[in-house]
Amino acid sequence: EISYSFGDTLATVEIISTVFGYLDRRPECKEEGDLAPEELEGRILFQNVSFSYPSAPADEKALKSVTMEIAAGKMTALVGPSGSGKTSCLSLLKRLYEAQEGQILLDGKPLHHYTRKYLHRKLAVVSQDLELFSGLLRYNIEYGLKGCALEKVRGAARKAKADAYFSELKDQYETGTSAQTLNAVEGGDVCLSGGLRHSVALVRALVRDPRVLILDETTSKVDADVWHAVSKAR
């Protein structure tokens, strides 16, 4: 019994060491600024941006001298084959990485001059690999928002053509959801299909009223009418 306890203790120590290792890490991105203007157009400009992933050789660039402008209030599509740098551009916009050369401007100001909290409010992202939580459907949508009214949640769902489906569920927005992807019901929780999971992610982004909505390969995961509705959402 003592030997088993000793083994469990060693395993626990290893896990704790890993956790503290993450806590002790320091971000390599530039320090955030203090910009948080009340009004934001959402105009984005890449100026001669070059970027290599930390795990890649320095001469193996995911982006090389990229210059482009994304106008505010309009839809802009980044089109190219796999590995051409589309997701890398989005990762830089989300400030998950820092470009080695050039800069990214938001309304004429370098991206890192804004506070991270402000950027997270104004730039909403729907990623290829999305996360849902086991819990209420409404909780999954309004996660991170304080005092978010149900009507606002439903308004965002209507924009994404999802309100009709969610309203047909037994408990509507109070329905329990599973983090699994199977279209089934287990233990009273609804397991959403892949397309509906992406609809939830879209509603989660829209309910935040972002100035910039970033969609990473989302159009291939939802119905055409949903995509058309989202493209018209303001």
XYZ file of N, CA and C in Angstrom:
702
model
N 0.834 -1.204 0.000
C 0.000 0.000 0.000
C 0.870 1.256 0.000
N 1.964 1.199 0.765
C 2.871 2.341 0.813
C 3.494 2.582 -0.561
N 3.851 1.486 -1.238
C 4.475 1.629 -2.558
C 3.508 2.261 -3.551
N 2.218 1.878 -3.476
C 1.221 2.480 -4.358
C 1.081 3.973 -4.070
N 1.040 4.326 -2.787
C 0.911 5.727 -2.396
C 2.112 6.532 -2.872
N 3.301 5.910 -2.780
C 4.516 6.597 -3.221
C 4.463 6.865 -4.729
N 3.954 5.875 -5.475
C 3.833 6.051 -6.922
C 2.859 7.158 -7.272
N 1.728 7.201 -6.561
C 0.747 8.269 -6.794
C 1.331 9.632 -6.464
N 2.125 9.681 -5.388
C 2.744 10.949 -4.990
C 3.702 11.450 -6.057
N 4.508 10.542 -6.605
C 5.443 10.928 -7.663
C 4.700 11.452 -8.892
N 3.596 10.778 -9.240
C 2.809 11.214 -10.399
C 2.224 12.600 -10.154
N 1.750 12.839 -8.919
C 1.176 14.139 -8.578
C 2.229 15.234 -8.626
N 3.413 14.937 -8.102
C 4.507 15.913 -8.118
C 4.872 16.284 -9.553
N 4.880 15.291 -10.434
C 5.217 15.552 -11.835
C 4.182 16.469 -12.481
N 2.907 16.219 -12.181
C 1.841 17.061 -12.726
C 1.957 18.486 -12.197
N 2.195 18.611 -10.882
C 2.322 19.934 -10.276
C 3.513 20.682 -10.865
N 4.616 19.970 -11.087
C 5.801 20.597 -11.679
C 5.493 21.130 -13.075
N 4.710 20.357 -13.833
C 4.329 20.801 -15.177
C 3.477 22.061 -15.113
N 2.515 22.075 -14.176
C 1.637 23.240 -14.026
C 2.443 24.477 -13.662
N 3.343 24.349 -12.685
C 4.150 25.500 -12.280
C 5.099 25.929 -13.397
N 5.511 24.967 -14.211
C 6.346 25.311 -15.356
C 5.619 26.232 -16.315
N 4.327 25.944 -16.543
C 3.525 26.818 -17.402
C 3.319 28.186 -16.752
N 3.078 28.192 -15.445
C 2.850 29.459 -14.747
C 4.089 30.343 -14.753
N 5.261 29.723 -14.766
C 6.513 30.486 -14.732
C 6.944 30.989 -16.105
N 6.278 30.521 -17.143
C 6.663 30.950 -18.491
C 6.364 32.425 -18.691
N 7.204 33.078 -19.449
C 7.010 34.487 -19.769
C 6.742 34.624 -21.262
N 5.696 35.362 -21.630
C 5.372 35.496 -23.058
C 6.494 36.189 -23.818
N 6.727 35.723 -25.042
C 7.759 36.319 -25.873
C 7.217 37.453 -26.733
N 5.900 37.643 -26.720
C 5.310 38.751 -27.468
C 5.621 40.073 -26.768
N 5.502 41.145 -27.508
C 5.748 42.464 -26.943
C 4.724 42.769 -25.856
N 5.140 43.592 -24.905
C 4.228 43.987 -23.827
C 3.023 44.723 -24.409
N 1.861 44.480 -23.809
C 0.663 45.160 -24.282
C 0.725 46.643 -23.947
N 0.034 47.438 -24.757
C -0.023 48.868 -24.512
C -1.210 49.234 -23.653
N -1.600 50.505 -23.718
C -2.722 50.964 -22.894
C -3.851 51.560 -23.727
N -3.806 51.349 -25.049
C -4.860 51.883 -25.906
C -6.151 51.083 -25.735
N -7.257 51.800 -25.558
C -8.581 51.174 -25.480
C -9.626 52.215 -25.868
N -9.569 52.706 -27.116
C -10.481 53.776 -27.533
C -11.940 53.322 -27.554
N -12.835 54.253 -27.295
C -14.258 53.925 -27.305
C -14.730 53.553 -28.706
N -14.197 54.227 -29.709
C -14.590 53.963 -31.090
C -13.461 53.265 -31.832
N -13.814 52.258 -32.613
C -12.832 51.533 -33.411
C -13.448 51.207 -34.765
N -12.770 51.612 -35.837
C -13.270 51.303 -37.175
C -13.066 49.830 -37.505
N -11.879 49.316 -37.198
C -11.566 47.928 -37.517
C -10.726 47.780 -38.771
N -10.025 48.846 -39.168
C -9.170 48.803 -40.359
C -7.831 48.161 -40.000
N -7.442 47.139 -40.753
C -6.228 46.370 -40.462
C -5.243 46.510 -41.616
N -3.985 46.707 -41.274
C -2.943 46.850 -42.292
C -1.730 46.013 -41.909
N -1.357 45.092 -42.783
C -0.100 44.352 -42.654
C 0.958 45.104 -43.454
N 2.069 45.445 -42.819
C 3.146 46.164 -43.493
C 4.423 45.327 -43.494
N 4.747 44.760 -44.655
C 5.989 43.989 -44.827
C 6.203 42.974 -43.697
N 5.186 42.207 -43.412
C 5.231 41.266 -42.293
C 5.902 39.956 -42.707
N 6.919 39.572 -41.961
C 7.573 38.276 -42.129
C 7.523 37.547 -40.796
N 7.283 36.236 -40.872
C 7.091 35.484 -39.634
C 7.528 34.037 -39.809
N 8.245 33.534 -38.809
C 8.618 32.122 -38.732
C 8.144 31.579 -37.392
N 7.625 30.368 -37.388
C 7.220 29.749 -36.133
C 8.457 29.417 -35.302
N 8.351 29.525 -33.980
C 9.516 29.273 -33.113
C 10.143 27.900 -33.322
N 9.330 26.912 -33.683
C 9.842 25.549 -33.855
C 10.459 25.319 -35.232
N 10.327 26.299 -36.126
C 10.836 26.148 -37.491
C 12.188 26.843 -37.634
N 13.009 26.417 -38.593
C 14.272 27.122 -38.856
C 14.011 28.581 -39.210
N 14.943 29.447 -38.880
C 14.753 30.884 -39.084
C 14.503 31.236 -40.546
N 15.085 30.445 -41.457
C 14.921 30.757 -42.878
C 13.666 30.118 -43.481
N 12.918 29.391 -42.667
C 11.673 28.770 -43.134
C 10.505 29.639 -42.691
N 10.123 30.560 -43.536
C 9.137 31.567 -43.162
C 7.723 31.142 -43.551
N 6.809 31.275 -42.591
C 5.395 31.040 -42.879
C 4.813 32.222 -43.645
N 5.345 33.417 -43.373
C 4.955 34.635 -44.083
C 6.223 35.389 -44.465
N 6.245 35.920 -45.666
C 7.433 36.641 -46.123
C 7.022 37.948 -46.790
N 7.348 39.046 -46.122
C 7.106 40.399 -46.650
C 5.659 40.585 -47.115
N 4.724 40.220 -46.252
C 3.301 40.333 -46.589
C 2.811 41.752 -46.319
N 2.213 42.355 -47.325
C 1.588 43.668 -47.183
C 0.172 43.581 -47.730
N -0.797 43.928 -46.917
C -2.193 43.917 -47.362
C -3.019 44.788 -46.431
N -4.139 45.255 -46.954
C -5.051 46.076 -46.155
C -6.417 45.415 -46.114
N -6.982 45.351 -44.922
C -8.322 44.805 -44.721
C -9.212 45.963 -44.303
N -10.108 46.350 -45.188
C -10.942 47.525 -44.952
C -11.966 47.262 -43.854
N -12.320 48.316 -43.143
C -13.315 48.203 -42.074
C -14.710 48.056 -42.668
N -15.530 47.222 -42.042
C -16.919 47.082 -42.450
C -17.140 46.292 -43.719
N -16.097 45.648 -44.230
C -16.229 44.863 -45.453
C -15.693 43.452 -45.221
N -16.142 42.531 -46.081
C -15.658 41.164 -45.987
C -14.398 41.008 -46.837
N -13.375 40.438 -46.241
C -12.128 40.173 -46.952
C -11.789 38.702 -46.788
N -11.528 38.022 -47.887
C -11.206 36.594 -47.846
C -9.734 36.387 -48.168
N -9.066 35.598 -47.346
C -7.695 35.178 -47.634
C -7.782 33.814 -48.299
N -7.368 33.745 -49.545
C -7.521 32.530 -50.341
C -6.148 32.011 -50.744
N -5.960 30.709 -50.598
C -4.690 30.116 -50.995
C -4.649 28.655 -50.604
N -3.681 27.913 -51.123
C -3.565 26.487 -50.790
C -3.133 26.286 -49.343
N -3.237 25.062 -48.877
C -2.790 24.737 -47.522
C -1.313 25.076 -47.366
N -0.994 25.703 -46.237
C 0.398 26.063 -45.983
C 0.817 27.392 -46.570
N -0.145 28.142 -47.132
C 0.215 29.420 -47.757
C 0.278 30.571 -46.758
N -0.139 30.327 -45.501
C 0.015 31.352 -44.473
C -1.268 31.998 -43.995
N -2.419 31.475 -44.406
C -3.689 32.088 -43.997
C -3.868 32.036 -42.480
N -3.701 30.847 -41.915
C -3.866 30.700 -40.467
C -2.776 31.454 -39.713
N -1.594 31.559 -40.298
C -0.508 32.320 -39.664
C -0.893 33.790 -39.528
N -1.546 34.337 -40.558
C -2.015 35.729 -40.484
C -2.998 35.902 -39.333
N -3.906 34.934 -39.188
C -4.898 35.019 -38.119
C -4.238 34.886 -36.748
N -3.229 34.029 -36.650
C -2.525 33.853 -35.377
C -1.823 35.138 -34.955
N -1.292 35.874 -35.924
C -0.648 37.152 -35.614
C -1.686 38.191 -35.203
N -2.847 38.168 -35.859
C -3.916 39.094 -35.483
C -4.396 38.825 -34.061
N -4.417 37.561 -33.673
C -4.849 37.200 -32.323
C -3.741 37.411 -31.297
N -2.550 37.791 -31.777
C -1.372 38.013 -30.938
C -0.939 36.749 -30.199
N -1.115 35.610 -30.864
C -0.574 34.369 -30.327
C 0.924 34.294 -30.598
N 1.357 35.001 -31.636
C 2.770 35.088 -31.989
C 3.088 36.532 -32.349
N 4.374 36.805 -32.467
C 4.837 38.138 -32.844
C 5.628 38.028 -34.146
N 5.350 38.918 -35.083
C 6.091 38.928 -36.342
C 7.544 39.336 -36.095
N 8.467 38.674 -36.788
C 9.878 39.028 -36.638
C 10.227 40.309 -37.397
N 9.486 40.566 -38.467
C 9.730 41.767 -39.265
C 8.397 42.398 -39.636
N 8.419 43.715 -39.829
C 7.208 44.429 -40.199
C 6.291 44.652 -39.011
N 5.095 45.136 -39.288
C 4.143 45.389 -38.215
C 2.714 45.272 -38.723
N 1.803 45.083 -37.770
C 0.371 45.016 -38.066
C -0.290 46.198 -37.373
N -1.036 46.977 -38.141
C -1.692 48.166 -37.610
C -3.199 47.947 -37.534
N -3.786 48.417 -36.465
C -5.239 48.422 -36.291
C -5.668 49.868 -36.133
N -6.414 50.362 -37.110
C -6.778 51.783 -37.154
C -5.540 52.673 -37.063
N -4.475 52.253 -37.735
C -3.265 53.065 -37.808
C -2.317 52.930 -36.636
N -2.677 52.126 -35.639
C -1.829 51.943 -34.460
C -1.312 50.508 -34.415
N -0.039 50.313 -34.039
C 0.484 48.948 -33.914
C -0.385 48.111 -32.984
N -0.582 46.868 -33.355
C -1.497 45.990 -32.628
C -1.126 45.875 -31.151
N 0.171 45.835 -30.854
C 0.585 45.636 -29.464
C 0.420 46.891 -28.611
N 0.024 48.009 -29.209
C -0.227 49.219 -28.426
C -1.572 49.154 -27.699
N -2.438 48.236 -28.126
C -3.742 48.083 -27.482
C -3.633 47.120 -26.297
N -4.538 47.265 -25.351
C -4.579 46.301 -24.252
C -5.125 44.979 -24.786
N -4.675 43.884 -24.208
C -5.145 42.565 -24.652
C -6.648 42.407 -24.411
N -7.097 42.890 -23.283
C -8.519 42.774 -22.961
C -9.361 43.492 -24.003
N -8.894 44.648 -24.444
C -9.616 45.421 -25.457
C -9.650 44.663 -26.782
N -8.508 44.109 -27.179
C -8.446 43.354 -28.432
C -9.376 42.146 -28.396
N -9.448 41.486 -27.250
C -10.312 40.317 -27.131
C -11.788 40.697 -27.232
N -12.108 41.937 -26.873
C -13.491 42.405 -27.001
C -13.813 42.803 -28.434
N -12.861 43.410 -29.102
C -13.124 43.987 -30.419
C -12.847 43.033 -31.577
N -12.000 42.032 -31.353
C -11.688 41.046 -32.385
C -12.206 39.688 -31.927
N -13.242 39.200 -32.570
C -13.797 37.888 -32.225
C -13.323 36.864 -33.247
N -12.994 35.676 -32.759
C -12.407 34.646 -33.609
C -13.226 33.362 -33.525
N -13.493 32.768 -34.683
C -14.064 31.422 -34.748
C -13.011 30.553 -35.423
N -12.361 29.711 -34.637
C -11.224 28.934 -35.125
C -11.664 27.625 -35.763
N -10.718 26.990 -36.460
C -10.976 25.659 -37.009
C -11.220 24.668 -35.877
N -10.375 24.742 -34.858
C -10.476 23.843 -33.709
C -11.171 24.587 -32.576
N -12.483 24.425 -32.500
C -13.237 25.171 -31.500
C -13.457 24.325 -30.254
N -13.743 25.005 -29.170
C -13.966 24.331 -27.895
C -15.368 24.645 -27.378
N -16.083 23.599 -27.007
C -17.339 23.757 -26.290
C -17.187 23.092 -24.928
N -17.992 23.543 -23.985
C -17.910 23.029 -22.629
C -19.167 22.242 -22.293
N -19.008 21.228 -21.478
C -20.182 20.515 -20.979
C -20.894 21.435 -19.996
N -22.103 21.794 -20.321
C -22.850 22.744 -19.505
C -24.010 23.286 -20.313
N -24.625 24.341 -19.839
C -25.773 24.906 -20.529
C -25.365 25.519 -21.861
N -26.262 25.405 -22.834
C -26.029 26.004 -24.144
C -25.787 27.502 -24.006
N -26.595 28.154 -23.189
C -26.445 29.595 -22.984
C -25.078 29.923 -22.398
N -24.603 29.092 -21.477
C -23.291 29.318 -20.866
C -22.191 29.242 -21.919
N -22.316 28.303 -22.851
C -21.328 28.180 -23.916
C -21.282 29.426 -24.792
N -22.423 30.067 -24.970
C -22.494 31.240 -25.844
C -21.988 32.497 -25.142
N -22.423 32.715 -23.906
C -22.091 33.969 -23.221
C -20.849 33.847 -22.340
N -20.102 32.766 -22.509
C -18.917 32.518 -21.683
C -17.994 33.742 -21.670
N -17.659 34.207 -20.473
C -16.759 35.344 -20.333
C -17.448 36.688 -20.290
N -18.746 36.728 -20.578
C -19.490 37.989 -20.547
C -20.274 38.087 -19.241
N -20.297 39.265 -18.674
C -21.041 39.477 -17.439
C -22.364 40.175 -17.743
N -23.426 39.664 -17.146
C -24.727 40.301 -17.291
C -25.268 40.285 -18.704
N -24.980 39.234 -19.439
C -25.455 39.134 -20.824
C -26.912 38.668 -20.825
N -27.811 39.509 -21.311
C -29.238 39.193 -21.300
C -29.558 38.101 -22.316
N -30.568 37.301 -22.002
C -30.964 36.217 -22.894
C -31.380 36.747 -24.259
N -32.043 37.888 -24.295
C -32.493 38.436 -25.572
C -31.310 38.792 -26.472
N -30.223 39.223 -25.868
C -29.027 39.511 -26.662
C -28.451 38.221 -27.235
N -28.475 37.160 -26.441
C -28.015 35.855 -26.915
C -28.879 35.391 -28.079
N -30.187 35.535 -27.938
C -31.101 35.107 -28.994
C -30.940 35.964 -30.244
N -30.669 37.251 -30.050
C -30.453 38.124 -31.199
C -29.239 37.692 -32.007
N -28.162 37.321 -31.310
C -26.967 36.833 -31.994
C -27.252 35.507 -32.691
N -28.062 34.659 -32.043
C -28.412 33.368 -32.646
C -29.254 33.559 -33.903
N -30.114 34.564 -33.893
C -30.918 34.829 -35.092
C -30.029 35.251 -36.256
N -28.994 36.016 -35.964
C -28.064 36.428 -37.019
C -27.372 35.222 -37.647
N -27.133 34.193 -36.834
C -26.446 32.993 -37.317
C -27.419 31.894 -37.737
N -28.715 32.239 -37.860
C -29.734 31.271 -38.273
C -29.778 30.059 -37.340
N -29.535 30.281 -36.055
C -29.490 29.174 -35.103
C -30.611 29.239 -34.076
N -31.282 30.364 -33.964
C -32.291 30.526 -32.913
C -33.441 29.537 -33.071
N -33.852 29.280 -34.309
C -34.981 28.370 -34.535
C -34.658 26.975 -34.011
N -33.443 26.505 -34.272
C -33.071 25.168 -33.794
C -32.951 25.146 -32.275
N -32.262 26.134 -31.712
C -32.070 26.155 -30.263
C -33.410 26.255 -29.535
N -34.360 26.971 -30.126
C -35.669 27.147 -29.489
C -36.490 25.869 -29.502
N -36.148 24.936 -30.397
C -36.870 23.668 -30.466
C -36.370 22.651 -29.443
N -35.226 22.919 -28.833
C -34.717 22.015 -27.804
C -35.636 22.052 -26.587
N -35.660 20.989 -25.844
C -36.593 20.863 -24.720
C -36.490 22.041 -23.763
N -35.278 22.394 -23.377
C -35.078 23.504 -22.444
C -34.494 24.730 -23.133
N -34.576 24.749 -24.453
C -34.089 25.869 -25.255
C -32.650 26.238 -24.871
N -32.413 27.476 -24.484
C -31.038 27.906 -24.203
C -30.525 27.423 -22.849
N -31.405 26.823 -22.073
C -30.991 26.243 -20.798
C -30.684 24.751 -20.944
N -30.654 24.267 -22.174
C -30.362 22.861 -22.432
C -28.909 22.553 -22.092
N -28.704 21.408 -21.459
C -27.340 20.976 -21.177
C -26.697 20.430 -22.440
N -25.436 20.774 -22.674
C -24.728 20.306 -23.864
C -23.519 19.487 -23.459
N -23.171 18.550 -24.321
C -21.988 17.728 -24.098
C -20.849 18.264 -24.938
N -19.631 18.084 -24.466
C -18.463 18.518 -25.226
C -18.171 17.585 -26.390
N -18.889 16.449 -26.458
C -18.672 15.495 -27.536
C -19.280 16.013 -28.833
N -18.902 15.406 -29.946
C -19.359 15.873 -31.253
C -20.468 15.017 -31.836
N -20.815 13.904 -31.193
C -21.821 13.016 -31.753
C -23.205 13.641 -31.669
N -24.000 13.391 -32.681
C -25.362 13.905 -32.692
C -26.262 12.904 -31.976
N -26.238 12.951 -30.666
C -26.991 11.992 -29.863
C -27.342 12.646 -28.539
N -28.057 11.909 -27.718
C -28.401 12.410 -26.395
C -27.886 11.423 -25.364
N -27.094 11.921 -24.414
C -26.544 11.061 -23.380
C -26.737 11.727 -22.027
N -27.362 11.010 -21.110
C -27.520 11.533 -19.763
C -28.293 12.835 -19.701
N -29.179 13.057 -20.683
C -29.975 14.276 -20.675
C -29.313 15.442 -21.367
N -28.017 15.346 -21.674
C -27.315 16.418 -22.366
C -27.343 16.181 -23.868
N -27.441 17.266 -24.626
C -27.468 17.172 -26.080
C -26.045 17.208 -26.613
N -25.701 16.221 -27.444
C -24.393 16.198 -28.097
C -24.556 16.813 -29.481
N -24.006 17.977 -29.694
C -24.216 18.706 -30.936
C -23.357 18.157 -32.061
N -23.914 18.157 -33.266
C -23.160 17.746 -34.436
C -22.106 18.796 -34.761
N -21.193 18.450 -35.676
C -20.107 19.365 -36.011
C -20.591 20.712 -36.511
N -21.601 20.697 -37.413
C -22.120 21.953 -37.946
C -22.758 22.817 -36.878
N -23.507 22.190 -35.963
C -24.163 22.953 -34.901
C -23.154 23.485 -33.888
N -22.087 22.730 -33.665
C -21.028 23.227 -32.780
C -20.438 24.513 -33.348
N -20.251 24.552 -34.664
C -19.726 25.764 -35.278
C -20.757 26.891 -35.239
N -22.031 26.535 -35.290
C -23.067 27.562 -35.148
C -23.007 28.183 -33.757
N -22.803 27.347 -32.735
C -22.658 27.862 -31.371
C -21.454 28.799 -31.297
N -20.354 28.407 -31.931
C -19.149 29.241 -31.916
C -19.393 30.568 -32.629
N -20.155 30.538 -33.715
C -20.490 31.773 -34.427
C -21.331 32.697 -33.550
N -22.328 32.111 -32.881
C -23.180 32.913 -31.996
C -22.345 33.484 -30.855
N -21.430 32.691 -30.327
C -20.541 33.149 -29.249
C -19.735 34.367 -29.698
N -19.319 34.371 -30.954
C -18.556 35.509 -31.469
C -19.460 36.718 -31.706
N -20.626 36.489 -32.303
C -21.519 37.592 -32.658
C -22.112 38.288 -31.441
N -22.333 37.556 -30.348
C -22.957 38.157 -29.169
C -22.049 39.211 -28.543
N -20.781 39.208 -28.904
C -19.825 40.179 -28.367
C -19.787 41.481 -29.164
N -20.576 41.561 -30.229
C -20.621 42.764 -31.072
C -19.216 43.212 -31.480
N -18.433 42.326 -32.081
C -17.049 42.687 -32.419
C -16.984 43.650 -33.594
N -15.918 44.424 -33.651
C -15.679 45.274 -34.815
C -14.998 44.473 -35.923
N -14.277 43.426 -35.530
C -13.607 42.556 -36.501
C -13.989 41.115 -36.175
N -14.549 40.421 -37.152
C -14.930 39.020 -36.982
C -14.016 38.173 -37.857
N -13.252 37.292 -37.228
C -12.269 36.465 -37.925
C -12.780 35.033 -37.983
N -12.937 34.510 -39.191
C -13.443 33.151 -39.391
C -12.355 32.316 -40.059
N -11.928 31.274 -39.382
C -10.864 30.415 -39.901
C -11.468 29.113 -40.416
N -11.668 29.021 -41.724
C -12.224 27.827 -42.372
C -13.629 27.494 -41.875
N -14.336 28.475 -41.373
C -15.660 28.211 -40.801
C -16.703 27.939 -41.873
N -16.543 28.527 -43.049
C -17.571 28.403 -44.087
C -17.770 26.967 -44.537
N -16.742 26.140 -44.396
C -16.867 24.746 -44.825
C -17.601 23.896 -43.802
N -17.869 24.458 -42.620
C -18.476 23.684 -41.537
C -19.955 23.999 -41.326
N -20.474 25.039 -41.994
C -21.868 25.433 -41.771
C -22.615 25.456 -43.098
N -23.951 25.462 -43.006
C -24.784 25.489 -44.204
C -24.630 26.820 -44.941
N -24.975 26.790 -46.226
C -24.830 27.985 -47.059
C -25.686 29.139 -46.554
N -26.913 28.832 -46.077
C -27.784 29.913 -45.606
C -27.250 30.539 -44.325
N -26.585 29.720 -43.486
C -25.969 30.252 -42.268
C -24.828 31.187 -42.641
N -23.993 30.742 -43.564
C -22.866 31.569 -43.988
C -23.352 32.877 -44.611
N -24.406 32.805 -45.416
C -24.948 34.018 -46.041
C -25.451 34.985 -44.974
N -26.130 34.456 -43.958
C -26.664 35.307 -42.890
C -25.539 35.967 -42.104
N -24.493 35.198 -41.792
C -23.370 35.744 -41.025
C -22.639 36.813 -41.827
N -22.515 36.599 -43.135
C -21.813 37.569 -43.976
C -22.551 38.898 -44.041
N -23.857 38.870 -43.774
C -24.652 40.098 -43.789
C -24.791 40.715 -42.402
N -24.355 39.996 -41.372
C -24.514 40.481 -39.993
C -23.624 41.690 -39.757
N -24.118 42.628 -39.012
C -23.360 43.830 -38.657
C -23.463 44.049 -37.158
